[in-house]
Amino acid sequence: MRTVPGPTDHVVVVGAGLAGLSATLHLLGAGRRVTVLERAAEPGGRCGRLTLGGYRIDTGPTVLTMPELVEDALAAVGATLGEHLDLVPLHPAYRARFADGSTLDVHTDPEAMAAEVRRLAGPREEDGYRRLRAWLTRLYRVQADTFIGANFDSPLDLLTPRLARLVALGGFGRLDAAVGRFLRDPRLRRVFTFQSLYAGLAPHRALAAYAVIAYMDTVAGVYFPRGGMHALPRALAAAATGAGAEIRYGRTATALERRGDRIIAVRTADGDRLPCDAVVLTPDLPAAYRLLGGRPRRPFPVRWSPSAVVLHTGSTGSWPDLAHHTISFGTAWRRTFAEITRHGRLMSDPSLLVSTPTLTEPGLAPVGRQLHYVLAPAPNLATGPIDWSRLGPAYRDELVRTLERRSLPGLGAAIDAEYLVTPADWAAAGHPAGTPFSAAHTFAQTGPFRPANLVAGTSNAVLAGCGTTPGVGIPPVLISGRLAAQRITGPVAARANAGAIR
């Protein structure tokens, strides 16, 4: 594994999101002095917080899996998960509602889930689920250390015995077909393949290897932090400062000062100059490359993931059919993915994620109120250059009507606070192509082919975050911080953290 040469005593980390905080903790644990620059007034990055009319709204991810990665980052500085975070396991992890009116509670306990599958689709599908679960577990174990949790210097690094095992498991086939080997019921196939959209691809186009996301959701379990998802970056930041990191909020990195191929200082918008021995950059890829003074050459331009419209609502209503996470599936499936990924149009029959965190923690809303997060996949601005200033309000009304027809009657009249986020808003926040999900996980943007965390032309700058390896989502982003730290600290830190994602 290539590492940063020369002294690495003081590291400047740009960005106090999950990737930057993970990198900071692992660097501290390896004895480095760390200064973090964060342009916002608090930690979190994409995992932010908005207070609106007494509602405490998480503006970023709503699903937390693989908490052992959080524990691993905290353990790097001698802290424990219980000291900093109170995680609630969600049962069910999801509730799926289908267009025919049927429902399925997704449990991580194998017997509870097998019983649900049998109730919905019969004993043959129950047997298929048990075999699918075993396959997902094997797939994850093959990938965990070698593909997800490893730094790549070359595509040749893939040539290990585990690659042969991944091929034998069908990891390089297509996700929908792979799950179809176990499950015939189209409703169940959707439950175990919709996660590919997190990776920026339709299930029939995504590699079967990305079924590991379904493993994280449906086998490893889904959790919710007390205080909301924003409690996660707050906990990591508290542990980092407690271990000696200096986090400077309200400071925007604007330039990197060079001497030859080394970054020797980071300059900020308010005139500060921070000398450093190495730098970890966590902004989106275009912003990181601008700081570095150029982007690396690639055979093809980066392909960006689809985006999303998110409607945050506070309401006076209550709907007993909702779970903490409810997936409302439409009738259409493959067509709707083509609409957002290829044709640049909104889903004509959308499948929606509705998160209602107040079912787990009522204190996130005023007494007697509910907080909802409605996510509708949408084309990014490169695929679909939609005028969101005009369409946004109309699409908001369409989402409300769709949910009222399906399972939330009276939603519109019950809303007393709301906040709409469109791809135009993501673009205004600096996300390329108006998507918060960064580079899609096509084959050409996966593993060693994904934008690398070491950038040609600099010897001591390392990237972390969802645009680089291993990819998008809370678990990969936390891993990216650890991988960035290992590029600086070398194999000693790698050995110390070995096995963290098993």
Short mmCIF file of C-alpha atoms in Angstrom, two decimals:
data_model
loop_
_atom_site.label_atom_id
_atom_site.label_comp_id
_atom_site.label_asym_id
_atom_site.label_seq_id
_atom_site.Cartn_x
_atom_site.Cartn_y
_atom_site.Cartn_z
CA MET A 1 0.00 0.00 0.00
CA ARG A 2 1.37 3.40 -0.99
CA THR A 3 1.60 5.92 1.83
CA VAL A 4 2.43 9.59 2.20
CA PRO A 5 6.22 9.98 2.32
CA GLY A 6 8.11 12.23 4.69
CA PRO A 7 6.91 13.76 7.95
CA THR A 8 3.22 13.46 8.82
CA ASP A 9 3.16 14.83 12.35
CA HIS A 10 0.49 17.52 11.78
CA VAL A 11 -2.46 16.80 9.51
CA VAL A 12 -5.09 19.31 8.44
CA VAL A 13 -8.47 17.73 7.68
CA VAL A 14 -10.78 19.81 5.50
CA GLY A 15 -14.39 19.07 6.44
CA ALA A 16 -16.01 17.86 9.67
CA GLY A 17 -18.48 15.52 8.03
CA LEU A 18 -18.47 11.81 8.78
CA ALA A 19 -15.48 11.09 6.54
CA GLY A 20 -13.40 13.90 8.02
CA LEU A 21 -14.28 12.98 11.59
CA SER A 22 -13.51 9.30 10.97
CA ALA A 23 -10.14 10.23 9.46
CA THR A 24 -9.45 12.54 12.40
CA LEU A 25 -10.12 9.86 15.01
CA HIS A 26 -7.96 7.29 13.25
CA LEU A 27 -5.14 9.82 12.80
CA LEU A 28 -5.31 10.80 16.46
CA GLY A 29 -5.17 7.15 17.43
CA ALA A 30 -1.96 6.80 15.43
CA GLY A 31 -0.36 9.71 17.28
CA ARG A 32 -0.87 12.54 14.78
CA ARG A 33 -1.82 16.09 15.68
CA VAL A 34 -4.97 17.06 13.78
CA THR A 35 -6.60 20.37 12.95
CA VAL A 36 -10.03 20.24 11.28
CA LEU A 37 -11.44 23.08 9.18
CA GLU A 38 -15.22 23.13 8.80
CA ARG A 39 -17.03 25.87 6.88
CA ALA A 40 -20.30 25.36 8.82
CA ALA A 41 -20.92 26.31 12.42
CA GLU A 42 -21.20 22.67 13.55
CA PRO A 43 -20.07 19.20 12.47
CA GLY A 44 -21.99 16.93 10.16
CA GLY A 45 -21.57 17.87 6.52
CA ARG A 46 -24.37 16.08 4.69
CA CYS A 47 -25.53 14.71 8.06
CA GLY A 48 -26.90 18.09 9.13
CA ARG A 49 -29.67 19.49 11.29
CA LEU A 50 -32.41 22.05 10.67
CA THR A 51 -34.68 23.45 13.37
CA LEU A 52 -38.06 24.56 12.02
CA GLY A 53 -41.04 25.56 14.14
CA GLY A 54 -40.06 23.33 17.04
CA TYR A 55 -39.16 20.39 14.77
CA ARG A 56 -35.57 19.08 14.82
CA ILE A 57 -35.01 17.85 11.28
CA ASP A 58 -32.14 15.65 10.09
CA THR A 59 -31.29 16.97 6.63
CA GLY A 60 -29.12 14.07 5.51
CA PRO A 61 -29.16 10.28 5.75
CA THR A 62 -31.88 8.63 7.81
CA VAL A 63 -30.64 5.02 7.82
CA LEU A 64 -27.74 3.96 10.06
CA THR A 65 -26.23 0.51 9.62
CA MET A 66 -22.97 -1.15 10.65
CA PRO A 67 -22.53 0.71 13.97
CA GLU A 68 -19.34 -1.26 14.56
CA LEU A 69 -17.68 1.20 12.18
CA VAL A 70 -18.62 4.04 14.52
CA GLU A 71 -17.32 1.97 17.42
CA ASP A 72 -14.08 1.35 15.52
CA ALA A 73 -13.52 5.08 14.95
CA LEU A 74 -14.20 5.88 18.60
CA ALA A 75 -11.99 3.03 19.78
CA ALA A 76 -9.05 4.57 17.91
CA VAL A 77 -8.90 7.22 20.65
CA GLY A 78 -9.87 4.92 23.51
CA ALA A 79 -13.54 5.95 23.55
CA THR A 80 -16.58 3.68 23.53
CA LEU A 81 -19.85 3.84 21.68
CA GLY A 82 -21.84 3.86 24.89
CA GLU A 83 -20.00 6.92 26.18
CA HIS A 84 -20.97 9.04 23.20
CA LEU A 85 -24.04 7.61 21.51
CA ASP A 86 -27.26 5.79 22.38
CA LEU A 87 -28.32 3.63 19.46
CA VAL A 88 -31.81 2.16 19.20
CA PRO A 89 -32.21 -0.95 16.99
CA LEU A 90 -35.25 -0.57 14.76
CA HIS A 91 -37.82 -3.37 14.64
CA PRO A 92 -38.87 -3.57 11.90
CA ALA A 93 -35.93 -2.14 9.99
CA TYR A 94 -38.41 -1.13 7.28
CA ARG A 95 -42.07 -1.58 6.48
CA ALA A 96 -42.72 -2.16 2.80
CA ARG A 97 -46.11 -1.15 1.38
CA PHE A 98 -46.92 -2.42 -2.10
CA ALA A 99 -49.26 -1.11 -4.77
CA ASP A 100 -51.62 -4.07 -4.31
CA GLY A 101 -52.20 -3.08 -0.67
CA SER A 102 -50.04 -5.81 0.86
CA THR A 103 -47.31 -5.05 3.41
CA LEU A 104 -44.13 -6.67 4.65
CA ASP A 105 -42.20 -5.85 7.81
CA VAL A 106 -38.49 -6.29 7.15
CA HIS A 107 -36.87 -7.88 10.20
CA THR A 108 -33.19 -8.55 10.74
CA ASP A 109 -33.96 -11.56 12.94
CA PRO A 110 -33.96 -14.51 10.52
CA GLU A 111 -36.92 -16.36 12.04
CA ALA A 112 -39.10 -13.26 12.28
CA MET A 113 -38.30 -12.37 8.67
CA ALA A 114 -38.87 -15.91 7.45
CA ALA A 115 -42.31 -15.86 9.06
CA GLU A 116 -43.12 -12.52 7.38
CA VAL A 117 -42.03 -13.83 3.98
CA ARG A 118 -44.11 -16.97 4.44
CA ARG A 119 -47.16 -14.88 5.41
CA LEU A 120 -46.78 -12.68 2.34
CA ALA A 121 -45.68 -15.15 -0.32
CA GLY A 122 -45.78 -18.73 0.93
CA PRO A 123 -43.33 -21.46 1.96
CA ARG A 124 -41.37 -21.60 -1.31
CA GLU A 125 -40.42 -17.95 -0.98
CA GLU A 126 -39.59 -18.49 2.68
CA ASP A 127 -37.05 -21.11 1.63
CA GLY A 128 -35.73 -18.71 -1.01
CA TYR A 129 -35.33 -16.01 1.61
CA ARG A 130 -33.28 -18.31 3.86
CA ARG A 131 -30.98 -19.18 0.96
CA LEU A 132 -30.74 -15.50 -0.05
CA ARG A 133 -29.78 -14.51 3.48
CA ALA A 134 -26.99 -17.09 3.51
CA TRP A 135 -25.76 -15.83 0.12
CA LEU A 136 -25.81 -12.20 1.27
CA THR A 137 -23.77 -13.13 4.32
CA ARG A 138 -21.17 -14.99 2.26
CA LEU A 139 -21.03 -12.11 -0.24
CA TYR A 140 -20.39 -9.59 2.50
CA ARG A 141 -17.69 -11.65 4.18
CA VAL A 142 -15.84 -12.04 0.90
CA GLN A 143 -15.93 -8.31 0.19
CA ALA A 144 -15.57 -6.77 3.65
CA ASP A 145 -11.80 -6.52 4.00
CA THR A 146 -10.58 -7.07 0.46
CA PHE A 147 -12.93 -4.88 -1.58
CA ILE A 148 -14.84 -2.55 0.76
CA GLY A 149 -12.24 -1.93 3.45
CA ALA A 150 -9.02 -1.84 1.40
CA ASN A 151 -6.87 0.79 -0.28
CA PHE A 152 -6.10 0.07 -3.92
CA ASP A 153 -2.92 1.16 -5.68
CA SER A 154 -3.74 -0.66 -8.90
CA PRO A 155 -6.47 -2.84 -10.44
CA LEU A 156 -3.96 -5.66 -10.01
CA ASP A 157 -4.65 -5.43 -6.28
CA LEU A 158 -7.96 -7.16 -7.02
CA LEU A 159 -6.16 -10.34 -8.07
CA THR A 160 -6.52 -12.26 -4.83
CA PRO A 161 -8.18 -15.58 -3.99
CA ARG A 162 -11.18 -13.60 -2.77
CA LEU A 163 -11.77 -12.29 -6.28
CA ALA A 164 -12.29 -15.85 -7.46
CA ARG A 165 -14.70 -16.42 -4.58
CA LEU A 166 -16.61 -13.25 -5.48
CA VAL A 167 -16.85 -14.41 -9.10
CA ALA A 168 -18.04 -17.84 -7.95
CA LEU A 169 -20.74 -16.18 -5.84
CA GLY A 170 -21.98 -14.30 -8.90
CA GLY A 171 -20.82 -10.89 -7.69
CA PHE A 172 -20.14 -9.64 -11.21
CA GLY A 173 -23.57 -10.52 -12.53
CA ARG A 174 -26.56 -8.19 -12.27
CA LEU A 175 -28.25 -7.57 -8.95
CA ASP A 176 -31.83 -8.15 -10.01
CA ALA A 177 -30.99 -11.44 -11.69
CA ALA A 178 -28.91 -12.59 -8.71
CA VAL A 179 -31.74 -11.97 -6.22
CA GLY A 180 -34.13 -13.56 -8.71
CA ARG A 181 -32.28 -16.86 -8.31
CA PHE A 182 -33.70 -17.01 -4.79
CA LEU A 183 -36.99 -15.10 -4.91
CA ARG A 184 -39.68 -15.14 -7.57
CA ASP A 185 -42.23 -12.85 -5.96
CA PRO A 186 -41.67 -9.39 -7.51
CA ARG A 187 -42.54 -7.66 -4.26
CA LEU A 188 -39.78 -9.48 -2.39
CA ARG A 189 -37.31 -8.87 -5.18
CA ARG A 190 -37.94 -5.15 -4.82
CA VAL A 191 -37.30 -5.27 -1.07
CA PHE A 192 -33.86 -6.78 -1.63
CA THR A 193 -32.81 -4.73 -4.66
CA PHE A 194 -34.10 -1.17 -4.23
CA GLN A 195 -30.92 -0.40 -2.25
CA SER A 196 -28.96 -0.27 -5.53
CA LEU A 197 -30.32 3.22 -6.03
CA TYR A 198 -28.08 4.24 -3.10
CA ALA A 199 -25.23 3.22 -5.40
CA GLY A 200 -26.68 5.27 -8.25
CA LEU A 201 -27.91 2.43 -10.46
CA ALA A 202 -31.09 0.56 -11.31
CA PRO A 203 -31.23 -3.02 -9.94
CA HIS A 204 -31.04 -4.55 -13.41
CA ARG A 205 -27.86 -2.56 -14.13
CA ALA A 206 -26.09 -2.73 -10.75
CA LEU A 207 -23.45 -5.36 -10.04
CA ALA A 208 -24.69 -8.18 -7.81
CA ALA A 209 -21.78 -7.33 -5.53
CA TYR A 210 -23.85 -4.36 -4.35
CA ALA A 211 -26.24 -6.74 -2.67
CA VAL A 212 -23.96 -6.08 0.31
CA ILE A 213 -26.10 -2.97 0.88
CA ALA A 214 -29.12 -5.23 1.32
CA TYR A 215 -27.00 -7.28 3.74
CA MET A 216 -26.36 -4.17 5.82
CA ASP A 217 -30.06 -3.26 5.87
CA THR A 218 -31.74 -6.64 6.19
CA VAL A 219 -29.18 -8.82 8.00
CA ALA A 220 -26.84 -6.57 9.99
CA GLY A 221 -29.64 -4.30 11.20
CA VAL A 222 -30.81 -0.68 11.12
CA TYR A 223 -30.34 1.71 14.05
CA PHE A 224 -31.39 5.19 15.12
CA PRO A 225 -29.31 7.44 17.41
CA ARG A 226 -31.12 9.12 20.29
CA GLY A 227 -31.19 12.81 19.42
CA GLY A 228 -31.53 12.09 15.72
CA MET A 229 -29.02 11.22 13.02
CA HIS A 230 -27.15 14.47 13.66
CA ALA A 231 -26.17 13.02 17.03
CA LEU A 232 -23.69 10.81 15.13
CA PRO A 233 -21.35 13.57 13.88
CA ARG A 234 -21.74 15.40 17.18
CA ALA A 235 -20.56 12.29 19.01
CA LEU A 236 -17.57 11.79 16.71
CA ALA A 237 -16.62 15.46 17.01
CA ALA A 238 -16.84 15.33 20.81
CA ALA A 239 -14.59 12.28 20.91
CA ALA A 240 -12.11 13.93 18.54
CA THR A 241 -11.84 17.14 20.56
CA GLY A 242 -11.62 15.12 23.74
CA ALA A 243 -8.63 13.31 22.26
CA GLY A 244 -6.85 16.54 21.32
CA ALA A 245 -8.12 17.52 17.86
CA GLU A 246 -8.72 21.19 17.17
CA ILE A 247 -11.90 21.76 15.16
CA ARG A 248 -12.24 25.26 13.77
CA TYR A 249 -15.83 25.94 12.72
CA GLY A 250 -16.83 28.69 10.31
CA ARG A 251 -13.53 28.33 8.43
CA THR A 252 -13.54 27.67 4.69
CA ALA A 253 -10.40 26.30 3.05
CA THR A 254 -9.73 28.35 -0.08
CA ALA A 255 -6.19 27.42 -1.15
CA LEU A 256 -3.40 24.92 -0.65
CA GLU A 257 0.14 26.27 -0.44
CA ARG A 258 2.71 24.08 -2.18
CA ARG A 259 6.41 23.45 -2.17
CA GLY A 260 7.13 21.12 -5.06
CA ASP A 261 4.67 18.25 -4.86
CA ARG A 262 3.96 18.73 -1.14
CA ILE A 263 1.16 20.72 0.46
CA ILE A 264 2.84 22.79 3.20
CA ALA A 265 -0.13 24.88 4.37
CA VAL A 266 -3.87 25.38 4.02
CA ARG A 267 -5.24 28.92 3.64
CA THR A 268 -8.74 29.96 4.68
CA ALA A 269 -11.19 32.59 3.53
CA ASP A 270 -10.58 34.69 6.63
CA GLY A 271 -6.83 34.89 6.03
CA ASP A 272 -5.54 32.10 8.27
CA ARG A 273 -2.56 30.02 7.18
CA LEU A 274 -2.25 26.56 8.74
CA PRO A 275 1.11 24.83 8.16
CA CYS A 276 0.75 21.06 7.75
CA ASP A 277 2.67 17.90 6.96
CA ALA A 278 -0.28 16.28 5.19
CA VAL A 279 -3.87 17.18 4.31
CA VAL A 280 -7.09 15.15 4.08
CA LEU A 281 -9.68 16.67 1.74
CA THR A 282 -13.31 15.63 2.19
CA PRO A 283 -15.29 18.12 0.03
CA ASP A 284 -17.05 16.84 -3.10
CA LEU A 285 -14.66 15.79 -5.84
CA PRO A 286 -14.85 18.97 -7.98
CA ALA A 287 -14.20 21.18 -4.93
CA ALA A 288 -11.31 18.99 -3.79
CA TYR A 289 -9.78 19.02 -7.25
CA ARG A 290 -10.11 22.82 -7.44
CA LEU A 291 -8.13 23.10 -4.22
CA LEU A 292 -5.51 20.77 -5.65
CA GLY A 293 -5.28 22.82 -8.84
CA GLY A 294 -6.52 20.21 -11.31
CA ARG A 295 -8.36 16.95 -11.70
CA PRO A 296 -6.67 13.65 -12.56
CA ARG A 297 -7.09 12.24 -16.03
CA ARG A 298 -9.76 9.59 -16.48
CA PRO A 299 -10.68 7.63 -19.63
CA PHE A 300 -14.28 8.81 -19.20
CA PRO A 301 -15.86 11.69 -17.30
CA VAL A 302 -17.30 10.94 -13.86
CA ARG A 303 -20.88 9.70 -14.06
CA TRP A 304 -22.98 11.12 -11.25
CA SER A 305 -25.70 9.29 -9.33
CA PRO A 306 -29.38 10.21 -9.57
CA SER A 307 -30.52 12.88 -7.16
CA ALA A 308 -33.57 13.14 -4.90
CA VAL A 309 -36.34 15.47 -3.91
CA VAL A 310 -36.80 15.51 -0.14
CA LEU A 311 -39.90 16.89 1.55
CA HIS A 312 -39.52 17.42 5.29
CA THR A 313 -42.88 17.86 6.98
CA GLY A 314 -44.12 18.40 10.49
CA SER A 315 -47.73 17.42 10.94
CA THR A 316 -50.58 17.24 13.39
CA GLY A 317 -51.72 13.92 11.95
CA SER A 318 -50.90 10.36 12.91
CA TRP A 319 -51.02 7.29 10.65
CA PRO A 320 -50.82 3.93 12.45
CA ASP A 321 -49.66 2.05 9.35
CA LEU A 322 -46.32 3.89 9.31
CA ALA A 323 -43.11 2.46 10.74
CA HIS A 324 -39.93 4.40 11.46
CA HIS A 325 -38.93 3.67 7.85
CA THR A 326 -41.72 2.95 5.36
CA ILE A 327 -41.10 2.23 1.70
CA SER A 328 -44.11 2.99 -0.47
CA PHE A 329 -43.67 1.06 -3.73
CA GLY A 330 -45.51 2.09 -6.86
CA THR A 331 -46.78 -0.33 -9.49
CA ALA A 332 -44.09 0.51 -12.05
CA TRP A 333 -40.49 -0.51 -11.46
CA ARG A 334 -37.96 -0.83 -14.29
CA ARG A 335 -39.58 2.00 -16.26
CA THR A 336 -39.25 4.43 -13.39
CA PHE A 337 -35.52 3.78 -13.05
CA ALA A 338 -35.07 4.45 -16.77
CA GLU A 339 -36.95 7.70 -16.35
CA ILE A 340 -34.55 9.14 -13.77
CA THR A 341 -31.26 7.56 -14.88
CA ARG A 342 -31.56 7.70 -18.68
CA HIS A 343 -34.37 10.01 -19.77
CA GLY A 344 -33.97 12.79 -17.20
CA ARG A 345 -37.63 12.71 -16.18
CA LEU A 346 -39.39 12.39 -12.84
CA MET A 347 -40.69 8.96 -11.87
CA SER A 348 -44.18 8.65 -13.30
CA ASP A 349 -45.12 6.14 -10.59
CA PRO A 350 -42.60 6.78 -7.83
CA SER A 351 -41.43 4.52 -5.07
CA LEU A 352 -40.91 6.66 -1.97
CA LEU A 353 -39.06 6.38 1.33
CA VAL A 354 -40.98 7.86 4.24
CA SER A 355 -39.06 8.15 7.52
CA THR A 356 -40.97 9.06 10.68
CA PRO A 357 -38.31 9.41 13.39
CA THR A 358 -40.80 10.66 15.97
CA LEU A 359 -42.19 7.12 16.20
CA THR A 360 -38.89 6.27 17.89
CA GLU A 361 -38.12 9.62 19.48
CA PRO A 362 -41.19 11.85 19.96
CA GLY A 363 -39.05 14.68 21.35
CA LEU A 364 -37.85 15.60 17.85
CA ALA A 365 -41.22 17.35 17.34
CA PRO A 366 -43.55 19.46 19.48
CA VAL A 367 -45.86 17.46 21.75
CA GLY A 368 -48.47 15.57 19.77
CA ARG A 369 -46.83 16.21 16.38
CA GLN A 370 -45.06 13.95 13.90
CA LEU A 371 -41.98 14.53 11.78
CA HIS A 372 -41.77 12.97 8.30
CA TYR A 373 -38.97 12.79 5.75
CA VAL A 374 -40.20 11.91 2.25
CA LEU A 375 -37.53 11.01 -0.31
CA ALA A 376 -38.39 10.73 -4.00
CA PRO A 377 -35.58 9.66 -6.36
CA ALA A 378 -35.11 12.20 -9.16
CA PRO A 379 -32.76 12.78 -12.10
CA ASN A 380 -29.61 14.74 -11.45
CA LEU A 381 -29.14 18.04 -13.23
CA ALA A 382 -26.79 16.58 -15.84
CA THR A 383 -29.33 13.96 -16.91
CA GLY A 384 -32.43 16.11 -16.42
CA PRO A 385 -31.85 19.89 -16.46
CA ILE A 386 -35.27 20.60 -14.91
CA ASP A 387 -36.32 24.12 -13.87
CA TRP A 388 -36.86 23.28 -10.23
CA SER A 389 -37.82 26.83 -9.27
CA ARG A 390 -40.93 26.30 -11.36
CA LEU A 391 -41.52 22.58 -10.96
CA GLY A 392 -40.55 22.17 -7.29
CA PRO A 393 -43.78 23.44 -5.67
CA ALA A 394 -45.95 21.49 -8.12
CA TYR A 395 -43.98 18.30 -7.51
CA ARG A 396 -44.30 18.82 -3.77
CA ASP A 397 -48.09 18.85 -4.21
CA GLU A 398 -47.92 15.71 -6.36
CA LEU A 399 -45.91 13.87 -3.71
CA VAL A 400 -48.46 14.79 -1.04
CA ARG A 401 -51.35 13.62 -3.25
CA THR A 402 -49.54 10.35 -4.01
CA LEU A 403 -49.02 9.61 -0.32
CA GLU A 404 -52.61 10.54 0.49
CA ARG A 405 -53.85 8.06 -2.13
CA ARG A 406 -51.59 5.28 -0.91
CA SER A 407 -51.54 5.32 2.86
CA LEU A 408 -51.56 8.80 4.43
CA PRO A 409 -55.05 10.23 3.99
CA GLY A 410 -55.33 13.86 5.03
CA LEU A 411 -51.57 14.46 4.98
CA GLY A 412 -51.80 17.78 3.16
CA ALA A 413 -54.24 19.32 5.63
CA ALA A 414 -52.20 18.07 8.61
CA ILE A 415 -48.89 19.68 7.58
CA ASP A 416 -47.98 22.64 9.79
CA ALA A 417 -44.29 23.01 8.88
CA GLU A 418 -42.33 21.94 5.82
CA TYR A 419 -39.04 22.29 4.00
CA LEU A 420 -38.52 21.18 0.39
CA VAL A 421 -35.13 20.24 -1.05
CA THR A 422 -34.67 19.76 -4.81
CA PRO A 423 -31.66 18.95 -7.02
CA ALA A 424 -31.24 22.70 -7.52
CA ASP A 425 -30.80 23.08 -3.76
CA TRP A 426 -28.23 20.26 -3.68
CA ALA A 427 -26.36 22.05 -6.48
CA ALA A 428 -26.47 25.34 -4.58
CA ALA A 429 -24.89 23.52 -1.61
CA GLY A 430 -21.98 22.54 -3.87
CA HIS A 431 -22.95 18.98 -4.81
CA PRO A 432 -21.97 18.21 -8.43
CA ALA A 433 -24.84 17.70 -10.89
CA GLY A 434 -27.24 18.51 -8.06
CA THR A 435 -26.92 15.10 -6.38
CA PRO A 436 -25.89 14.43 -2.76
CA PHE A 437 -25.00 10.84 -3.75
CA SER A 438 -21.81 11.71 -5.67
CA ALA A 439 -20.30 9.39 -8.28
CA ALA A 440 -22.42 6.42 -9.35
CA HIS A 441 -21.10 2.94 -8.67
CA THR A 442 -20.76 1.81 -12.25
CA PHE A 443 -18.14 -0.87 -12.93
CA ALA A 444 -15.77 1.88 -14.15
CA GLN A 445 -16.28 3.75 -10.86
CA THR A 446 -15.99 0.84 -8.44
CA GLY A 447 -13.06 -0.39 -6.33
CA PRO A 448 -9.72 0.49 -7.93
CA PHE A 449 -11.53 2.24 -10.80
CA ARG A 450 -13.27 4.73 -8.50
CA PRO A 451 -11.61 8.17 -8.15
CA ALA A 452 -8.57 7.37 -6.01
CA ASN A 453 -7.87 8.76 -2.57
CA LEU A 454 -4.29 9.52 -3.63
CA VAL A 455 -4.09 12.16 -6.37
CA ALA A 456 -1.31 12.36 -8.95
CA GLY A 457 0.80 15.48 -8.66
CA THR A 458 0.73 15.68 -4.86
CA SER A 459 2.60 13.45 -2.45
CA ASN A 460 0.85 14.31 0.81
CA ALA A 461 -2.79 15.05 -0.04
CA VAL A 462 -5.42 12.34 0.51
CA LEU A 463 -9.12 12.33 -0.35
CA ALA A 464 -11.95 10.96 1.79
CA GLY A 465 -15.72 10.99 1.42
CA CYS A 466 -18.36 9.48 -0.80
CA GLY A 467 -16.69 10.45 -4.09
CA THR A 468 -13.62 8.31 -3.50
CA THR A 469 -13.15 4.72 -2.36
CA PRO A 470 -15.14 2.79 -1.22
CA GLY A 471 -18.23 4.91 -2.02
CA VAL A 472 -21.59 6.30 -0.94
CA GLY A 473 -23.45 5.76 2.35
CA ILE A 474 -22.60 6.09 6.02
CA PRO A 475 -20.61 2.82 6.30
CA PRO A 476 -18.47 3.47 3.17
CA VAL A 477 -17.88 7.09 4.16
CA LEU A 478 -16.69 6.09 7.64
CA ILE A 479 -14.42 3.53 6.00
CA SER A 480 -13.11 6.16 3.58
CA GLY A 481 -11.91 8.21 6.54
CA ARG A 482 -10.09 5.21 7.95
CA LEU A 483 -8.52 4.43 4.56
CA ALA A 484 -7.37 8.04 4.21
CA ALA A 485 -5.76 7.88 7.65
CA GLN A 486 -3.98 4.66 6.69
CA ARG A 487 -2.51 6.40 3.65
CA ILE A 488 -0.83 8.77 6.10
CA THR A 489 -0.02 6.54 9.05
CA GLY A 490 0.87 3.40 7.13
CA PRO A 491 0.34 -0.30 7.83
CA VAL A 492 0.71 -0.07 11.61
CA ALA A 493 -2.67 1.70 11.78
CA ALA A 494 -4.03 -0.75 9.24
CA ARG A 495 -3.09 -3.68 11.49
CA ALA A 496 -4.50 -1.96 14.56
CA ASN A 497 -7.84 -1.56 12.82
CA ALA A 498 -7.90 -4.95 11.12
CA GLY A 499 -11.20 -6.77 11.28
CA ALA A 500 -13.26 -3.70 12.08
CA ILE A 501 -15.90 -4.45 9.48
CA ARG A 502 -16.16 -8.18 9.90
#
